[in-house]
């Protein structure tokens, strides 16, 4: 299905330091400043809307810096409800997909300083 409401959703967060792994899943926790880059924790972006390149917010880089990113992919809760064992119309059950991520960095125009 290409349903924005029922399909895969993505959220990207940046941490000012490396994430700390938590539990057996290795889910990262940011113990410093966390900033949303794409979507928000409460409002992830439907993957089917990402067919065109997206600008990732809050990713200003300085020479030698590192971006610590967490990419969370999820399905919305409670969207696939069966009634008496009958699947809803437009179900996403049994479907598969492939996601490819390409990050392109654009260098700003060079500036000169007198030191």
mmCIF file of C-alpha atoms in Angstrom:
data_model
loop_
_atom_site.group_PDB
_atom_site.id
_atom_site.type_symbol
_atom_site.label_atom_id
_atom_site.label_comp_id
_atom_site.label_asym_id
_atom_site.label_seq_id
_atom_site.Cartn_x
_atom_site.Cartn_y
_atom_site.Cartn_z
ATOM 1 C CA UNK A 1 0.000 0.000 0.000
ATOM 2 C CA UNK A 2 1.130 3.585 -0.458
ATOM 3 C CA UNK A 3 -0.881 4.736 2.536
ATOM 4 C CA UNK A 4 0.801 7.571 4.403
ATOM 5 C CA UNK A 5 -1.355 6.750 7.422
ATOM 6 C CA UNK A 6 -0.659 2.992 7.537
ATOM 7 C CA UNK A 7 2.785 2.658 5.941
ATOM 8 C CA UNK A 8 6.347 2.988 7.189
ATOM 9 C CA UNK A 9 7.310 6.228 8.872
ATOM 10 C CA UNK A 10 10.730 7.713 9.608
ATOM 11 C CA UNK A 11 12.158 10.153 12.118
ATOM 12 C CA UNK A 12 15.781 11.344 12.269
ATOM 13 C CA UNK A 13 17.323 12.924 15.347
ATOM 14 C CA UNK A 14 20.774 14.474 15.888
ATOM 15 C CA UNK A 15 22.657 14.355 19.185
ATOM 16 C CA UNK A 16 25.462 16.752 20.095
ATOM 17 C CA UNK A 17 27.521 13.780 21.375
ATOM 18 C CA UNK A 18 27.587 10.057 20.551
ATOM 19 C CA UNK A 19 24.435 8.132 21.506
ATOM 20 C CA UNK A 20 24.633 5.684 24.410
ATOM 21 C CA UNK A 21 23.402 2.161 23.620
ATOM 22 C CA UNK A 22 20.559 1.006 25.876
ATOM 23 C CA UNK A 23 19.433 -2.564 26.442
ATOM 24 C CA UNK A 24 19.762 -5.566 24.168
ATOM 25 C CA UNK A 25 18.281 -3.690 21.194
ATOM 26 C CA UNK A 26 21.084 -1.122 21.244
ATOM 27 C CA UNK A 27 18.543 1.698 20.991
ATOM 28 C CA UNK A 28 20.445 4.943 21.403
ATOM 29 C CA UNK A 29 19.843 7.522 24.100
ATOM 30 C CA UNK A 30 21.089 11.082 23.769
ATOM 31 C CA UNK A 31 22.392 12.323 27.116
ATOM 32 C CA UNK A 32 23.134 15.802 25.744
ATOM 33 C CA UNK A 33 21.325 18.098 23.281
ATOM 34 C CA UNK A 34 18.949 16.256 20.918
ATOM 35 C CA UNK A 35 17.488 18.008 17.863
ATOM 36 C CA UNK A 36 14.958 16.766 15.307
ATOM 37 C CA UNK A 37 16.395 16.589 11.776
ATOM 38 C CA UNK A 38 13.480 15.003 9.866
ATOM 39 C CA UNK A 39 10.025 14.745 11.399
ATOM 40 C CA UNK A 40 9.607 14.719 15.178
ATOM 41 C CA UNK A 41 9.266 12.039 17.837
ATOM 42 C CA UNK A 42 5.510 12.644 17.870
ATOM 43 C CA UNK A 43 5.140 13.177 14.111
ATOM 44 C CA UNK A 44 7.418 11.021 11.947
ATOM 45 C CA UNK A 45 7.404 11.490 8.157
ATOM 46 C CA UNK A 46 5.598 8.877 5.995
ATOM 47 C CA UNK A 47 8.258 7.082 3.918
ATOM 48 C CA UNK A 48 6.064 7.212 0.799
ATOM 49 C CA UNK A 49 6.445 11.025 0.806
ATOM 50 C CA UNK A 50 10.239 10.789 0.596
ATOM 51 C CA UNK A 51 10.469 10.096 -3.147
ATOM 52 C CA UNK A 52 12.117 13.486 -3.647
ATOM 53 C CA UNK A 53 15.290 14.639 -1.873
ATOM 54 C CA UNK A 54 14.661 16.107 1.564
ATOM 55 C CA UNK A 55 16.552 18.858 3.330
ATOM 56 C CA UNK A 56 17.615 17.671 6.753
ATOM 57 C CA UNK A 57 17.179 20.491 9.249
ATOM 58 C CA UNK A 58 19.688 21.481 11.926
ATOM 59 C CA UNK A 59 22.740 19.894 10.286
ATOM 60 C CA UNK A 60 25.156 22.799 10.167
ATOM 61 C CA UNK A 61 28.650 21.360 9.967
ATOM 62 C CA UNK A 62 31.989 22.870 10.851
ATOM 63 C CA UNK A 63 35.371 21.599 9.720
ATOM 64 C CA UNK A 64 36.241 18.344 11.472
ATOM 65 C CA UNK A 65 32.853 17.953 13.172
ATOM 66 C CA UNK A 66 30.833 14.739 13.319
ATOM 67 C CA UNK A 67 27.045 14.383 13.104
ATOM 68 C CA UNK A 68 25.589 11.726 15.415
ATOM 69 C CA UNK A 69 22.261 10.674 13.875
ATOM 70 C CA UNK A 70 19.582 8.225 14.962
ATOM 71 C CA UNK A 71 17.187 7.029 12.250
ATOM 72 C CA UNK A 72 13.984 5.474 13.587
ATOM 73 C CA UNK A 73 11.668 3.577 11.237
ATOM 74 C CA UNK A 74 8.263 2.522 12.531
ATOM 75 C CA UNK A 75 4.702 1.577 11.701
ATOM 76 C CA UNK A 76 1.886 3.620 13.226
ATOM 77 C CA UNK A 77 0.272 1.933 16.215
ATOM 78 C CA UNK A 78 -3.224 0.530 15.883
ATOM 79 C CA UNK A 79 -3.694 1.014 12.148
ATOM 80 C CA UNK A 80 -4.111 -2.664 11.227
ATOM 81 C CA UNK A 81 -7.172 -3.850 13.107
ATOM 82 C CA UNK A 82 -8.952 -7.053 12.097
ATOM 83 C CA UNK A 83 -12.664 -7.578 12.589
ATOM 84 C CA UNK A 84 -13.639 -11.207 13.260
ATOM 85 C CA UNK A 85 -10.388 -12.356 11.619
ATOM 86 C CA UNK A 86 -10.941 -10.308 8.444
ATOM 87 C CA UNK A 87 -8.137 -7.972 7.410
ATOM 88 C CA UNK A 88 -9.020 -4.346 6.719
ATOM 89 C CA UNK A 89 -8.996 -3.085 3.131
ATOM 90 C CA UNK A 90 -5.632 -1.776 1.928
ATOM 91 C CA UNK A 91 -3.761 -3.827 4.525
ATOM 92 C CA UNK A 92 0.013 -3.540 4.769
ATOM 93 C CA UNK A 93 0.388 -7.021 6.257
ATOM 94 C CA UNK A 94 2.710 -9.240 4.246
ATOM 95 C CA UNK A 95 4.150 -6.361 2.199
ATOM 96 C CA UNK A 96 7.876 -5.668 1.861
ATOM 97 C CA UNK A 97 9.932 -2.692 0.811
ATOM 98 C CA UNK A 98 13.530 -1.650 0.292
ATOM 99 C CA UNK A 99 14.914 1.625 1.594
ATOM 100 C CA UNK A 100 18.121 3.197 0.333
ATOM 101 C CA UNK A 101 19.684 6.186 2.062
ATOM 102 C CA UNK A 102 21.928 8.632 0.248
ATOM 103 C CA UNK A 103 23.345 11.576 2.150
ATOM 104 C CA UNK A 104 24.790 14.367 0.021
ATOM 105 C CA UNK A 105 26.824 17.091 1.647
ATOM 106 C CA UNK A 106 26.981 20.524 0.096
ATOM 107 C CA UNK A 107 29.965 22.694 0.929
ATOM 108 C CA UNK A 108 29.272 26.351 1.574
ATOM 109 C CA UNK A 109 31.009 29.062 -0.396
ATOM 110 C CA UNK A 110 34.560 29.576 0.827
ATOM 111 C CA UNK A 111 35.360 32.668 2.871
ATOM 112 C CA UNK A 112 38.680 34.367 3.543
ATOM 113 C CA UNK A 113 39.885 35.800 6.823
ATOM 114 C CA UNK A 114 43.009 37.719 7.741
ATOM 115 C CA UNK A 115 44.781 36.160 10.661
#
